[in-house]
């Protein structure tokens, strides 16, 4: 598919402008006999030190380090300087810098003697830009800053989740531009939206973690949302054409610290969590951190509950100054009534969930008809410093998640009747991901290269044993006694005559190699080039009753990625452009016997990033073209051809600001235009139902007192908005989901030894629904108390 001309021109225009500007800037720099002092400030554990006051002694010049820990002083006369670094509550550090005509740039690397966790506490108490920490080693699989990265990504930190009293994983995504209302599937697993594509939660600490059950947020350090096709570094199995979601877990640090927290709220919510960190030996080379959670609550509807536990130990050991080992484990169990899912009637008169009139507070489920889930995630990592320029990183990830028991689906038969379908299932998933990366940071002549090269071996296997039974139709507007008779005692005997299927539903292997290089052409101009080769092997569906296999196939795909960044203001304002690729493996063949190729998604994007001490922002426009989509063969019944196309383009904006001490703002807006551009006649030109609302927005504003007797007292207010969307959208039938505006508020009191919070979600009890037509919570009030030690 041809990329829209306007986007191509924009992308080429940015690149051409950069190339024209560079010589002029270089010539201008050479005409001045002045110098520069710049550098990066980090904590003792290697994290960027944001918000550090930097001053040139005996001058009036001063600045604040940005979210990358960077600072810069320009137009300085030649001579010797003393640079002073200070942070409230800690001793001042200094470093010497020398500027000469022969060496007009002094580049400092300063490490301050306190941990990133202590720095976080200082930023909170000083009222800094608390939610703007976007630096990550996972996004590009190497340490480059947000301002150096041509890719767009969002980060939801644990600090923001604490302020919002987040007690369930899906609530955290209110802070992600364009994520929408979570689609919760039968096993409790979550799928959100990214750039018009349904995107499941399959990545943990940068590698595969096929968790097909509910995720507890107690062990989350942050959530990274990487935008756009990301197969080049992460593969097709883990990312959608819209991006991926990476869960980063809490890791040990070098001081004893902990907290115990209890939350209680509407619908019998009771939640107890603990986070304990401690060194295990005197030299602090062995560290242990344990996070746990116990959670129970019921639904606001007549039936529905959720009970779960989590145990998550994390152990690190620094064998020496070159070798570090990490073992990170999560184990959890879950019991619940399955989430509501509704299929509308295509021949009814109702064309929206509001017209249908399905009672909002009735679940059409029963607490005796439930399922149990279990999951474990084991993450092992070996880091070895090969040399000052090269690091080896070896990762092994093992996962298992399962759902056993009963789930319920609702099918609308007419505008007043529905049928309940109960499935009895045993559905475990087993995943393994092995990665070996070599990460380098070196110079070739004057050009700095940061590179990652690696191999990835990923396997996923799932078995399925299930059967379904249909219940008699009931009048959902006046259900009567039939509603009470829907329970396990009545339903279980029906499975004695049901037909069970037992088969291996997924059995696949992926073998990949990739490399990515970030080249500093100048200190302001960077280029990224990346490539992945992927060999996919699907072993097919195995049916043990007939000892037969169907659907086995193999495919090979190449996935390139290119990007360019020019910093108009060093470390503060940059323009960027990227080309990114994703692919999805497709089974089958056409009428002539030609096997299908992988679907391909090609994104062109351009935008601008800001990173000042008081504001971090990203504005971008993207265009994603999907090719090799299969559609019905008009000349041969029951066959497909592979010439279909799909388009998803739009605008995204995210702002994280600290306009005044104690005042923090997180805001986002997205517009997405998605449609099938060449497809079956029934959907050609129509918006995919999984693309969600075309327009979405999010906002959170909080203010806390940072001085005086009431220091630590704060309030928060915000909400989310989504325009009208579709559950079904074809030429012959459409079924809409109305727009929504959901408002939240909180009040909190945060002190060094304790924290008290009160949160109200959905203040106006707005009625709104997910893509699966699951009714969402009305007003929910949650109180929390946390003890710190």
JSON list of C-alpha atoms in Angstrom, two decimals, residues 50-255:
[
{"chain": "A", "resi": 50, "resn": "UNK", "atom": "CA", "xyz": [16.35, 14.43, 37.89]},
{"chain": "A", "resi": 51, "resn": "UNK", "atom": "CA", "xyz": [15.81, 17.78, 39.63]},
{"chain": "A", "resi": 52, "resn": "UNK", "atom": "CA", "xyz": [19.38, 18.29, 40.90]},
{"chain": "A", "resi": 53, "resn": "UNK", "atom": "CA", "xyz": [20.37, 21.95, 41.28]},
{"chain": "A", "resi": 54, "resn": "UNK", "atom": "CA", "xyz": [23.55, 22.63, 39.27]},
{"chain": "A", "resi": 55, "resn": "UNK", "atom": "CA", "xyz": [25.48, 25.89, 39.73]},
{"chain": "A", "resi": 56, "resn": "UNK", "atom": "CA", "xyz": [28.76, 27.36, 38.53]},
{"chain": "A", "resi": 57, "resn": "UNK", "atom": "CA", "xyz": [30.48, 28.65, 41.66]},
{"chain": "A", "resi": 58, "resn": "UNK", "atom": "CA", "xyz": [31.36, 32.34, 41.75]},
{"chain": "A", "resi": 59, "resn": "UNK", "atom": "CA", "xyz": [28.89, 33.04, 38.93]},
{"chain": "A", "resi": 60, "resn": "UNK", "atom": "CA", "xyz": [25.15, 33.65, 38.68]},
{"chain": "A", "resi": 61, "resn": "UNK", "atom": "CA", "xyz": [24.62, 30.70, 36.33]},
{"chain": "A", "resi": 62, "resn": "UNK", "atom": "CA", "xyz": [22.48, 27.80, 37.49]},
{"chain": "A", "resi": 63, "resn": "UNK", "atom": "CA", "xyz": [20.15, 25.16, 36.11]},
{"chain": "A", "resi": 64, "resn": "UNK", "atom": "CA", "xyz": [18.22, 21.99, 37.04]},
{"chain": "A", "resi": 65, "resn": "UNK", "atom": "CA", "xyz": [18.91, 18.51, 35.67]},
{"chain": "A", "resi": 66, "resn": "UNK", "atom": "CA", "xyz": [16.24, 17.16, 33.35]},
{"chain": "A", "resi": 67, "resn": "UNK", "atom": "CA", "xyz": [14.57, 13.74, 33.50]},
{"chain": "A", "resi": 68, "resn": "UNK", "atom": "CA", "xyz": [17.66, 12.24, 31.87]},
{"chain": "A", "resi": 69, "resn": "UNK", "atom": "CA", "xyz": [19.88, 13.75, 34.58]},
{"chain": "A", "resi": 70, "resn": "UNK", "atom": "CA", "xyz": [21.40, 16.06, 31.97]},
{"chain": "A", "resi": 71, "resn": "UNK", "atom": "CA", "xyz": [22.52, 19.69, 32.28]},
{"chain": "A", "resi": 72, "resn": "UNK", "atom": "CA", "xyz": [24.36, 22.21, 30.08]},
{"chain": "A", "resi": 73, "resn": "UNK", "atom": "CA", "xyz": [25.97, 25.67, 30.36]},
{"chain": "A", "resi": 74, "resn": "UNK", "atom": "CA", "xyz": [26.69, 27.49, 27.09]},
{"chain": "A", "resi": 75, "resn": "UNK", "atom": "CA", "xyz": [28.76, 30.48, 25.95]},
{"chain": "A", "resi": 76, "resn": "UNK", "atom": "CA", "xyz": [31.34, 30.22, 28.73]},
{"chain": "A", "resi": 77, "resn": "UNK", "atom": "CA", "xyz": [34.74, 31.98, 28.43]},
{"chain": "A", "resi": 78, "resn": "UNK", "atom": "CA", "xyz": [37.81, 29.76, 28.52]},
{"chain": "A", "resi": 79, "resn": "UNK", "atom": "CA", "xyz": [39.02, 28.96, 32.03]},
{"chain": "A", "resi": 80, "resn": "UNK", "atom": "CA", "xyz": [38.63, 26.74, 35.06]},
{"chain": "A", "resi": 81, "resn": "UNK", "atom": "CA", "xyz": [35.22, 26.23, 36.71]},
{"chain": "A", "resi": 82, "resn": "UNK", "atom": "CA", "xyz": [33.85, 24.49, 39.78]},
{"chain": "A", "resi": 83, "resn": "UNK", "atom": "CA", "xyz": [30.43, 22.92, 39.21]},
{"chain": "A", "resi": 84, "resn": "UNK", "atom": "CA", "xyz": [28.28, 22.48, 42.30]},
{"chain": "A", "resi": 85, "resn": "UNK", "atom": "CA", "xyz": [25.52, 19.87, 42.63]},
{"chain": "A", "resi": 86, "resn": "UNK", "atom": "CA", "xyz": [22.96, 20.09, 45.40]},
{"chain": "A", "resi": 87, "resn": "UNK", "atom": "CA", "xyz": [19.66, 18.55, 46.45]},
{"chain": "A", "resi": 88, "resn": "UNK", "atom": "CA", "xyz": [17.58, 19.52, 49.45]},
{"chain": "A", "resi": 89, "resn": "UNK", "atom": "CA", "xyz": [18.48, 17.39, 52.46]},
{"chain": "A", "resi": 90, "resn": "UNK", "atom": "CA", "xyz": [21.80, 16.09, 51.09]},
{"chain": "A", "resi": 91, "resn": "UNK", "atom": "CA", "xyz": [25.41, 17.21, 51.09]},
{"chain": "A", "resi": 92, "resn": "UNK", "atom": "CA", "xyz": [26.62, 19.33, 48.19]},
{"chain": "A", "resi": 93, "resn": "UNK", "atom": "CA", "xyz": [29.02, 17.74, 45.67]},
{"chain": "A", "resi": 94, "resn": "UNK", "atom": "CA", "xyz": [31.42, 19.50, 43.30]},
{"chain": "A", "resi": 95, "resn": "UNK", "atom": "CA", "xyz": [33.32, 18.72, 40.11]},
{"chain": "A", "resi": 96, "resn": "UNK", "atom": "CA", "xyz": [36.03, 20.67, 38.26]},
{"chain": "A", "resi": 97, "resn": "UNK", "atom": "CA", "xyz": [35.77, 21.58, 34.57]},
{"chain": "A", "resi": 98, "resn": "UNK", "atom": "CA", "xyz": [38.29, 23.19, 32.20]},
{"chain": "A", "resi": 99, "resn": "UNK", "atom": "CA", "xyz": [37.51, 25.00, 28.93]},
{"chain": "A", "resi": 100, "resn": "UNK", "atom": "CA", "xyz": [40.30, 25.83, 26.49]},
{"chain": "A", "resi": 101, "resn": "UNK", "atom": "CA", "xyz": [40.44, 26.85, 22.83]},
{"chain": "A", "resi": 102, "resn": "UNK", "atom": "CA", "xyz": [41.78, 23.39, 22.04]},
{"chain": "A", "resi": 103, "resn": "UNK", "atom": "CA", "xyz": [39.00, 21.70, 24.02]},
{"chain": "A", "resi": 104, "resn": "UNK", "atom": "CA", "xyz": [35.97, 24.01, 24.19]},
{"chain": "A", "resi": 105, "resn": "UNK", "atom": "CA", "xyz": [33.60, 21.36, 25.60]},
{"chain": "A", "resi": 106, "resn": "UNK", "atom": "CA", "xyz": [33.90, 19.91, 29.10]},
{"chain": "A", "resi": 107, "resn": "UNK", "atom": "CA", "xyz": [31.78, 16.75, 29.41]},
{"chain": "A", "resi": 108, "resn": "UNK", "atom": "CA", "xyz": [31.17, 15.66, 33.02]},
{"chain": "A", "resi": 109, "resn": "UNK", "atom": "CA", "xyz": [29.82, 12.40, 34.38]},
{"chain": "A", "resi": 110, "resn": "UNK", "atom": "CA", "xyz": [28.83, 12.81, 38.03]},
{"chain": "A", "resi": 111, "resn": "UNK", "atom": "CA", "xyz": [27.52, 10.16, 40.43]},
{"chain": "A", "resi": 112, "resn": "UNK", "atom": "CA", "xyz": [25.85, 11.35, 43.61]},
{"chain": "A", "resi": 113, "resn": "UNK", "atom": "CA", "xyz": [26.00, 9.29, 46.78]},
{"chain": "A", "resi": 114, "resn": "UNK", "atom": "CA", "xyz": [22.36, 8.43, 47.22]},
{"chain": "A", "resi": 115, "resn": "UNK", "atom": "CA", "xyz": [19.98, 5.93, 45.59]},
{"chain": "A", "resi": 116, "resn": "UNK", "atom": "CA", "xyz": [17.28, 6.63, 43.04]},
{"chain": "A", "resi": 117, "resn": "UNK", "atom": "CA", "xyz": [14.69, 5.75, 45.68]},
{"chain": "A", "resi": 118, "resn": "UNK", "atom": "CA", "xyz": [16.01, 8.48, 48.00]},
{"chain": "A", "resi": 119, "resn": "UNK", "atom": "CA", "xyz": [15.98, 10.89, 45.07]},
{"chain": "A", "resi": 120, "resn": "UNK", "atom": "CA", "xyz": [12.32, 10.03, 44.43]},
{"chain": "A", "resi": 121, "resn": "UNK", "atom": "CA", "xyz": [11.49, 10.91, 48.03]},
{"chain": "A", "resi": 122, "resn": "UNK", "atom": "CA", "xyz": [13.28, 14.27, 47.69]},
{"chain": "A", "resi": 123, "resn": "UNK", "atom": "CA", "xyz": [11.45, 15.07, 44.44]},
{"chain": "A", "resi": 124, "resn": "UNK", "atom": "CA", "xyz": [8.14, 14.33, 46.16]},
{"chain": "A", "resi": 125, "resn": "UNK", "atom": "CA", "xyz": [8.93, 16.54, 49.16]},
{"chain": "A", "resi": 126, "resn": "UNK", "atom": "CA", "xyz": [10.27, 19.36, 46.98]},
{"chain": "A", "resi": 127, "resn": "UNK", "atom": "CA", "xyz": [7.26, 19.36, 44.64]},
{"chain": "A", "resi": 128, "resn": "UNK", "atom": "CA", "xyz": [9.14, 18.50, 41.43]},
{"chain": "A", "resi": 129, "resn": "UNK", "atom": "CA", "xyz": [7.83, 16.96, 38.20]},
{"chain": "A", "resi": 130, "resn": "UNK", "atom": "CA", "xyz": [7.11, 13.68, 39.97]},
{"chain": "A", "resi": 131, "resn": "UNK", "atom": "CA", "xyz": [5.49, 11.70, 37.15]},
{"chain": "A", "resi": 132, "resn": "UNK", "atom": "CA", "xyz": [7.88, 12.58, 34.30]},
{"chain": "A", "resi": 133, "resn": "UNK", "atom": "CA", "xyz": [10.41, 9.76, 34.72]},
{"chain": "A", "resi": 134, "resn": "UNK", "atom": "CA", "xyz": [10.48, 8.21, 31.25]},
{"chain": "A", "resi": 135, "resn": "UNK", "atom": "CA", "xyz": [13.99, 6.77, 31.10]},
{"chain": "A", "resi": 136, "resn": "UNK", "atom": "CA", "xyz": [14.03, 3.05, 30.34]},
{"chain": "A", "resi": 137, "resn": "UNK", "atom": "CA", "xyz": [16.47, 0.36, 29.23]},
{"chain": "A", "resi": 138, "resn": "UNK", "atom": "CA", "xyz": [13.61, -1.82, 27.93]},
{"chain": "A", "resi": 139, "resn": "UNK", "atom": "CA", "xyz": [12.03, 0.44, 25.29]},
{"chain": "A", "resi": 140, "resn": "UNK", "atom": "CA", "xyz": [15.03, 0.18, 22.94]},
{"chain": "A", "resi": 141, "resn": "UNK", "atom": "CA", "xyz": [16.82, -2.66, 24.78]},
{"chain": "A", "resi": 142, "resn": "UNK", "atom": "CA", "xyz": [19.67, -0.23, 25.48]},
{"chain": "A", "resi": 143, "resn": "UNK", "atom": "CA", "xyz": [20.14, 2.85, 27.68]},
{"chain": "A", "resi": 144, "resn": "UNK", "atom": "CA", "xyz": [19.10, 5.84, 25.56]},
{"chain": "A", "resi": 145, "resn": "UNK", "atom": "CA", "xyz": [17.07, 8.76, 26.86]},
{"chain": "A", "resi": 146, "resn": "UNK", "atom": "CA", "xyz": [13.57, 9.73, 25.79]},
{"chain": "A", "resi": 147, "resn": "UNK", "atom": "CA", "xyz": [14.97, 12.79, 24.00]},
{"chain": "A", "resi": 148, "resn": "UNK", "atom": "CA", "xyz": [17.36, 10.60, 22.00]},
{"chain": "A", "resi": 149, "resn": "UNK", "atom": "CA", "xyz": [14.69, 8.06, 21.09]},
{"chain": "A", "resi": 150, "resn": "UNK", "atom": "CA", "xyz": [12.74, 8.50, 17.81]},
{"chain": "A", "resi": 151, "resn": "UNK", "atom": "CA", "xyz": [9.99, 6.27, 19.19]},
{"chain": "A", "resi": 152, "resn": "UNK", "atom": "CA", "xyz": [6.98, 7.42, 21.24]},
{"chain": "A", "resi": 153, "resn": "UNK", "atom": "CA", "xyz": [6.20, 5.80, 24.58]},
{"chain": "A", "resi": 154, "resn": "UNK", "atom": "CA", "xyz": [4.33, 6.55, 27.81]},
{"chain": "A", "resi": 155, "resn": "UNK", "atom": "CA", "xyz": [5.17, 5.56, 31.38]},
{"chain": "A", "resi": 156, "resn": "UNK", "atom": "CA", "xyz": [2.78, 5.10, 34.31]},
{"chain": "A", "resi": 157, "resn": "UNK", "atom": "CA", "xyz": [4.85, 5.15, 37.51]},
{"chain": "A", "resi": 158, "resn": "UNK", "atom": "CA", "xyz": [4.09, 3.51, 40.85]},
{"chain": "A", "resi": 159, "resn": "UNK", "atom": "CA", "xyz": [4.01, 7.01, 42.40]},
{"chain": "A", "resi": 160, "resn": "UNK", "atom": "CA", "xyz": [1.10, 7.98, 40.16]},
{"chain": "A", "resi": 161, "resn": "UNK", "atom": "CA", "xyz": [-0.70, 4.71, 40.90]},
{"chain": "A", "resi": 162, "resn": "UNK", "atom": "CA", "xyz": [-0.30, 5.30, 44.65]},
{"chain": "A", "resi": 163, "resn": "UNK", "atom": "CA", "xyz": [-1.67, 8.82, 44.41]},
{"chain": "A", "resi": 164, "resn": "UNK", "atom": "CA", "xyz": [-4.71, 7.49, 42.54]},
{"chain": "A", "resi": 165, "resn": "UNK", "atom": "CA", "xyz": [-5.19, 4.60, 45.02]},
{"chain": "A", "resi": 166, "resn": "UNK", "atom": "CA", "xyz": [-5.04, 2.05, 42.20]},
{"chain": "A", "resi": 167, "resn": "UNK", "atom": "CA", "xyz": [-6.14, -1.36, 43.49]},
{"chain": "A", "resi": 168, "resn": "UNK", "atom": "CA", "xyz": [-6.61, -3.15, 40.15]},
{"chain": "A", "resi": 169, "resn": "UNK", "atom": "CA", "xyz": [-4.35, -3.35, 37.11]},
{"chain": "A", "resi": 170, "resn": "UNK", "atom": "CA", "xyz": [-6.82, -1.94, 34.57]},
{"chain": "A", "resi": 171, "resn": "UNK", "atom": "CA", "xyz": [-7.32, 1.33, 36.47]},
{"chain": "A", "resi": 172, "resn": "UNK", "atom": "CA", "xyz": [-3.70, 2.30, 35.82]},
{"chain": "A", "resi": 173, "resn": "UNK", "atom": "CA", "xyz": [-4.46, 2.67, 32.09]},
{"chain": "A", "resi": 174, "resn": "UNK", "atom": "CA", "xyz": [-6.57, 5.75, 32.74]},
{"chain": "A", "resi": 175, "resn": "UNK", "atom": "CA", "xyz": [-3.22, 7.55, 32.51]},
{"chain": "A", "resi": 176, "resn": "UNK", "atom": "CA", "xyz": [-2.27, 6.21, 29.06]},
{"chain": "A", "resi": 177, "resn": "UNK", "atom": "CA", "xyz": [-3.37, 8.30, 26.06]},
{"chain": "A", "resi": 178, "resn": "UNK", "atom": "CA", "xyz": [-5.56, 6.18, 23.79]},
{"chain": "A", "resi": 179, "resn": "UNK", "atom": "CA", "xyz": [-5.69, 3.01, 25.91]},
{"chain": "A", "resi": 180, "resn": "UNK", "atom": "CA", "xyz": [-9.47, 3.15, 26.33]},
{"chain": "A", "resi": 181, "resn": "UNK", "atom": "CA", "xyz": [-11.63, 0.94, 28.55]},
{"chain": "A", "resi": 182, "resn": "UNK", "atom": "CA", "xyz": [-9.97, -2.41, 29.16]},
{"chain": "A", "resi": 183, "resn": "UNK", "atom": "CA", "xyz": [-11.44, -5.44, 27.43]},
{"chain": "A", "resi": 184, "resn": "UNK", "atom": "CA", "xyz": [-11.39, -8.13, 30.12]},
{"chain": "A", "resi": 185, "resn": "UNK", "atom": "CA", "xyz": [-11.64, -11.64, 28.70]},
{"chain": "A", "resi": 186, "resn": "UNK", "atom": "CA", "xyz": [-12.89, -14.87, 30.24]},
{"chain": "A", "resi": 187, "resn": "UNK", "atom": "CA", "xyz": [-9.74, -15.76, 32.16]},
{"chain": "A", "resi": 188, "resn": "UNK", "atom": "CA", "xyz": [-9.43, -12.21, 33.53]},
{"chain": "A", "resi": 189, "resn": "UNK", "atom": "CA", "xyz": [-6.75, -11.28, 31.01]},
{"chain": "A", "resi": 190, "resn": "UNK", "atom": "CA", "xyz": [-6.68, -7.72, 29.72]},
{"chain": "A", "resi": 191, "resn": "UNK", "atom": "CA", "xyz": [-6.54, -6.26, 26.22]},
{"chain": "A", "resi": 192, "resn": "UNK", "atom": "CA", "xyz": [-6.25, -2.50, 25.72]},
{"chain": "A", "resi": 193, "resn": "UNK", "atom": "CA", "xyz": [-6.06, -0.28, 22.63]},
{"chain": "A", "resi": 194, "resn": "UNK", "atom": "CA", "xyz": [-2.96, 1.20, 21.01]},
{"chain": "A", "resi": 195, "resn": "UNK", "atom": "CA", "xyz": [-3.23, 3.29, 17.85]},
{"chain": "A", "resi": 196, "resn": "UNK", "atom": "CA", "xyz": [-6.41, 1.57, 16.71]},
{"chain": "A", "resi": 197, "resn": "UNK", "atom": "CA", "xyz": [-5.32, -2.02, 17.38]},
{"chain": "A", "resi": 198, "resn": "UNK", "atom": "CA", "xyz": [-6.28, -4.41, 20.17]},
{"chain": "A", "resi": 199, "resn": "UNK", "atom": "CA", "xyz": [-3.13, -4.99, 22.23]},
{"chain": "A", "resi": 200, "resn": "UNK", "atom": "CA", "xyz": [-2.87, -7.73, 24.89]},
{"chain": "A", "resi": 201, "resn": "UNK", "atom": "CA", "xyz": [-0.63, -7.65, 27.96]},
{"chain": "A", "resi": 202, "resn": "UNK", "atom": "CA", "xyz": [2.15, -10.07, 27.02]},
{"chain": "A", "resi": 203, "resn": "UNK", "atom": "CA", "xyz": [5.47, -8.43, 28.02]},
{"chain": "A", "resi": 204, "resn": "UNK", "atom": "CA", "xyz": [7.12, -8.32, 31.45]},
{"chain": "A", "resi": 205, "resn": "UNK", "atom": "CA", "xyz": [10.55, -6.76, 32.04]},
{"chain": "A", "resi": 206, "resn": "UNK", "atom": "CA", "xyz": [11.07, -6.48, 28.29]},
{"chain": "A", "resi": 207, "resn": "UNK", "atom": "CA", "xyz": [10.56, -10.17, 27.43]},
{"chain": "A", "resi": 208, "resn": "UNK", "atom": "CA", "xyz": [7.67, -12.53, 26.78]},
{"chain": "A", "resi": 209, "resn": "UNK", "atom": "CA", "xyz": [5.30, -13.24, 29.66]},
{"chain": "A", "resi": 210, "resn": "UNK", "atom": "CA", "xyz": [2.16, -14.79, 28.26]},
{"chain": "A", "resi": 211, "resn": "UNK", "atom": "CA", "xyz": [-0.02, -14.08, 31.29]},
{"chain": "A", "resi": 212, "resn": "UNK", "atom": "CA", "xyz": [-3.56, -15.10, 30.41]},
{"chain": "A", "resi": 213, "resn": "UNK", "atom": "CA", "xyz": [-5.01, -14.31, 33.83]},
{"chain": "A", "resi": 214, "resn": "UNK", "atom": "CA", "xyz": [-5.59, -11.33, 36.08]},
{"chain": "A", "resi": 215, "resn": "UNK", "atom": "CA", "xyz": [-2.51, -9.21, 36.90]},
{"chain": "A", "resi": 216, "resn": "UNK", "atom": "CA", "xyz": [-2.17, -7.74, 40.38]},
{"chain": "A", "resi": 217, "resn": "UNK", "atom": "CA", "xyz": [-0.54, -4.26, 40.43]},
{"chain": "A", "resi": 218, "resn": "UNK", "atom": "CA", "xyz": [1.24, -4.71, 43.81]},
{"chain": "A", "resi": 219, "resn": "UNK", "atom": "CA", "xyz": [4.56, -5.66, 42.19]},
{"chain": "A", "resi": 220, "resn": "UNK", "atom": "CA", "xyz": [4.61, -2.94, 39.52]},
{"chain": "A", "resi": 221, "resn": "UNK", "atom": "CA", "xyz": [7.41, -0.39, 39.41]},
{"chain": "A", "resi": 222, "resn": "UNK", "atom": "CA", "xyz": [5.89, 1.12, 36.28]},
{"chain": "A", "resi": 223, "resn": "UNK", "atom": "CA", "xyz": [4.01, 0.32, 33.07]},
{"chain": "A", "resi": 224, "resn": "UNK", "atom": "CA", "xyz": [5.70, 1.23, 29.78]},
{"chain": "A", "resi": 225, "resn": "UNK", "atom": "CA", "xyz": [3.44, 1.68, 26.76]},
{"chain": "A", "resi": 226, "resn": "UNK", "atom": "CA", "xyz": [5.51, 1.52, 23.57]},
{"chain": "A", "resi": 227, "resn": "UNK", "atom": "CA", "xyz": [3.64, 2.99, 20.60]},
{"chain": "A", "resi": 228, "resn": "UNK", "atom": "CA", "xyz": [3.64, 1.75, 17.02]},
{"chain": "A", "resi": 229, "resn": "UNK", "atom": "CA", "xyz": [4.60, -1.56, 15.32]},
{"chain": "A", "resi": 230, "resn": "UNK", "atom": "CA", "xyz": [7.44, -2.93, 17.47]},
{"chain": "A", "resi": 231, "resn": "UNK", "atom": "CA", "xyz": [8.24, -6.32, 15.96]},
{"chain": "A", "resi": 232, "resn": "UNK", "atom": "CA", "xyz": [11.84, -5.29, 15.18]},
{"chain": "A", "resi": 233, "resn": "UNK", "atom": "CA", "xyz": [12.97, -5.57, 18.80]},
{"chain": "A", "resi": 234, "resn": "UNK", "atom": "CA", "xyz": [10.11, -7.51, 20.42]},
{"chain": "A", "resi": 235, "resn": "UNK", "atom": "CA", "xyz": [8.79, -9.86, 17.73]},
{"chain": "A", "resi": 236, "resn": "UNK", "atom": "CA", "xyz": [5.31, -10.41, 16.32]},
{"chain": "A", "resi": 237, "resn": "UNK", "atom": "CA", "xyz": [3.99, -12.68, 19.09]},
{"chain": "A", "resi": 238, "resn": "UNK", "atom": "CA", "xyz": [4.34, -10.05, 21.82]},
{"chain": "A", "resi": 239, "resn": "UNK", "atom": "CA", "xyz": [3.35, -6.83, 20.03]},
{"chain": "A", "resi": 240, "resn": "UNK", "atom": "CA", "xyz": [0.36, -5.70, 18.00]},
{"chain": "A", "resi": 241, "resn": "UNK", "atom": "CA", "xyz": [0.53, -3.33, 15.05]},
{"chain": "A", "resi": 242, "resn": "UNK", "atom": "CA", "xyz": [-0.29, -0.57, 17.54]},
{"chain": "A", "resi": 243, "resn": "UNK", "atom": "CA", "xyz": [2.51, -1.33, 20.01]},
{"chain": "A", "resi": 244, "resn": "UNK", "atom": "CA", "xyz": [2.93, -3.22, 23.26]},
{"chain": "A", "resi": 245, "resn": "UNK", "atom": "CA", "xyz": [2.58, -2.89, 27.04]},
{"chain": "A", "resi": 246, "resn": "UNK", "atom": "CA", "xyz": [5.60, -3.71, 29.20]},
{"chain": "A", "resi": 247, "resn": "UNK", "atom": "CA", "xyz": [5.15, -4.42, 32.92]},
{"chain": "A", "resi": 248, "resn": "UNK", "atom": "CA", "xyz": [8.29, -3.50, 34.86]},
{"chain": "A", "resi": 249, "resn": "UNK", "atom": "CA", "xyz": [8.43, -5.15, 38.26]},
{"chain": "A", "resi": 250, "resn": "UNK", "atom": "CA", "xyz": [9.94, -3.87, 41.50]},
{"chain": "A", "resi": 251, "resn": "UNK", "atom": "CA", "xyz": [13.61, -4.73, 42.05]},
{"chain": "A", "resi": 252, "resn": "UNK", "atom": "CA", "xyz": [15.77, -4.80, 45.22]},
{"chain": "A", "resi": 253, "resn": "UNK", "atom": "CA", "xyz": [17.82, -1.78, 46.32]},
{"chain": "A", "resi": 254, "resn": "UNK", "atom": "CA", "xyz": [20.59, -1.26, 48.87]},
{"chain": "A", "resi": 255, "resn": "UNK", "atom": "CA", "xyz": [18.78, -0.01, 52.00]}
]
